[in-house]
Short mmCIF file of C-alpha atoms in Angstrom, two decimals:
data_model
loop_
_atom_site.label_atom_id
_atom_site.label_comp_id
_atom_site.label_asym_id
_atom_site.label_seq_id
_atom_site.Cartn_x
_atom_site.Cartn_y
_atom_site.Cartn_z
CA UNK M 76 -55.77 -4.11 -204.92
CA UNK M 77 -53.81 -7.55 -206.05
CA UNK M 78 -56.64 -8.39 -208.13
CA UNK M 79 -57.41 -11.71 -209.95
CA UNK M 80 -59.60 -12.55 -212.38
CA UNK M 81 -58.99 -16.77 -212.96
CA UNK M 82 -61.90 -17.72 -215.29
CA UNK M 83 -64.53 -15.85 -216.84
CA UNK M 84 -68.21 -15.41 -215.97
CA UNK M 85 -70.87 -14.54 -218.28
CA UNK M 86 -74.56 -13.11 -218.71
CA UNK M 87 -76.52 -15.08 -216.66
CA UNK M 88 -73.83 -17.04 -214.45
CA UNK M 89 -74.58 -16.74 -210.90
CA UNK M 90 -71.32 -15.13 -209.30
CA UNK M 91 -71.10 -15.93 -205.65
CA UNK M 92 -68.35 -13.84 -203.66
CA UNK M 93 -66.82 -14.87 -200.65
CA UNK M 94 -64.92 -11.75 -197.97
CA UNK M 95 -62.74 -11.65 -194.80
CA UNK M 96 -62.03 -9.08 -192.36
CA UNK M 97 -58.57 -8.54 -192.56
CA UNK M 98 -58.35 -5.17 -191.02
CA UNK M 99 -60.85 -1.73 -189.26
CA UNK M 100 -59.92 0.78 -188.00
CA UNK M 101 -63.33 2.38 -185.79
CA UNK M 102 -64.61 4.95 -189.39
CA UNK M 103 -60.53 4.60 -191.00
CA UNK M 104 -59.37 2.51 -193.92
CA UNK M 105 -61.14 -1.23 -193.96
CA UNK M 106 -58.98 -4.03 -195.88
CA UNK M 107 -61.43 -7.41 -196.97
CA UNK M 108 -59.67 -10.34 -198.70
CA UNK M 109 -62.59 -11.83 -200.87
CA UNK M 110 -63.46 -14.33 -203.61
CA UNK M 111 -65.83 -14.66 -206.49
CA UNK M 112 -67.04 -18.53 -208.22
CA UNK M 113 -69.07 -18.94 -211.20
CA UNK M 114 -70.29 -23.12 -209.73
CA UNK M 115 -67.46 -23.90 -207.92
CA UNK M 116 -64.33 -22.71 -209.97
CA UNK M 117 -62.18 -19.94 -208.80
CA UNK M 118 -63.18 -16.66 -211.14
CA UNK M 119 -61.94 -13.79 -209.60
CA UNK M 120 -59.61 -12.68 -206.43
CA UNK M 121 -57.99 -10.15 -204.08
CA UNK M 122 -58.30 -6.95 -201.45
CA UNK M 123 -60.57 -4.66 -201.61
CA UNK M 124 -59.86 -1.42 -199.38
CA UNK M 125 -62.61 1.31 -198.17
CA UNK M 126 -64.11 3.61 -196.15
CA UNK M 127 -66.78 1.98 -194.45
CA UNK M 128 -70.15 4.05 -194.04
CA UNK M 129 -72.63 4.22 -191.05
CA UNK M 130 -75.76 1.76 -191.77
CA UNK M 131 -78.28 4.93 -191.02
CA UNK M 132 -76.41 7.02 -194.13
CA UNK M 133 -77.74 3.65 -196.02
CA UNK M 134 -80.94 2.97 -195.16
CA UNK M 135 -82.63 5.71 -197.16
CA UNK M 136 -86.29 5.48 -196.29
CA UNK M 137 -89.16 6.13 -200.05
CA UNK M 138 -89.93 9.14 -200.91
CA UNK M 139 -87.47 11.01 -198.48
CA UNK M 140 -84.97 11.49 -201.45
CA UNK M 141 -83.40 15.33 -201.45
#
């Protein structure tokens, strides 16, 4: 949301993304503001909205995929 692209990112560039949490409710919507940099140049910025996933769902052990 409110994303602005301000520069070019080419294959091989190191993209560094910085996020700051704006709003969070347990088990509900989270809102973060982000900035993306290549070298020291701002190439993208905006807001990310989403629902957090429980960490146990993110840690899938090898051999237990179904």
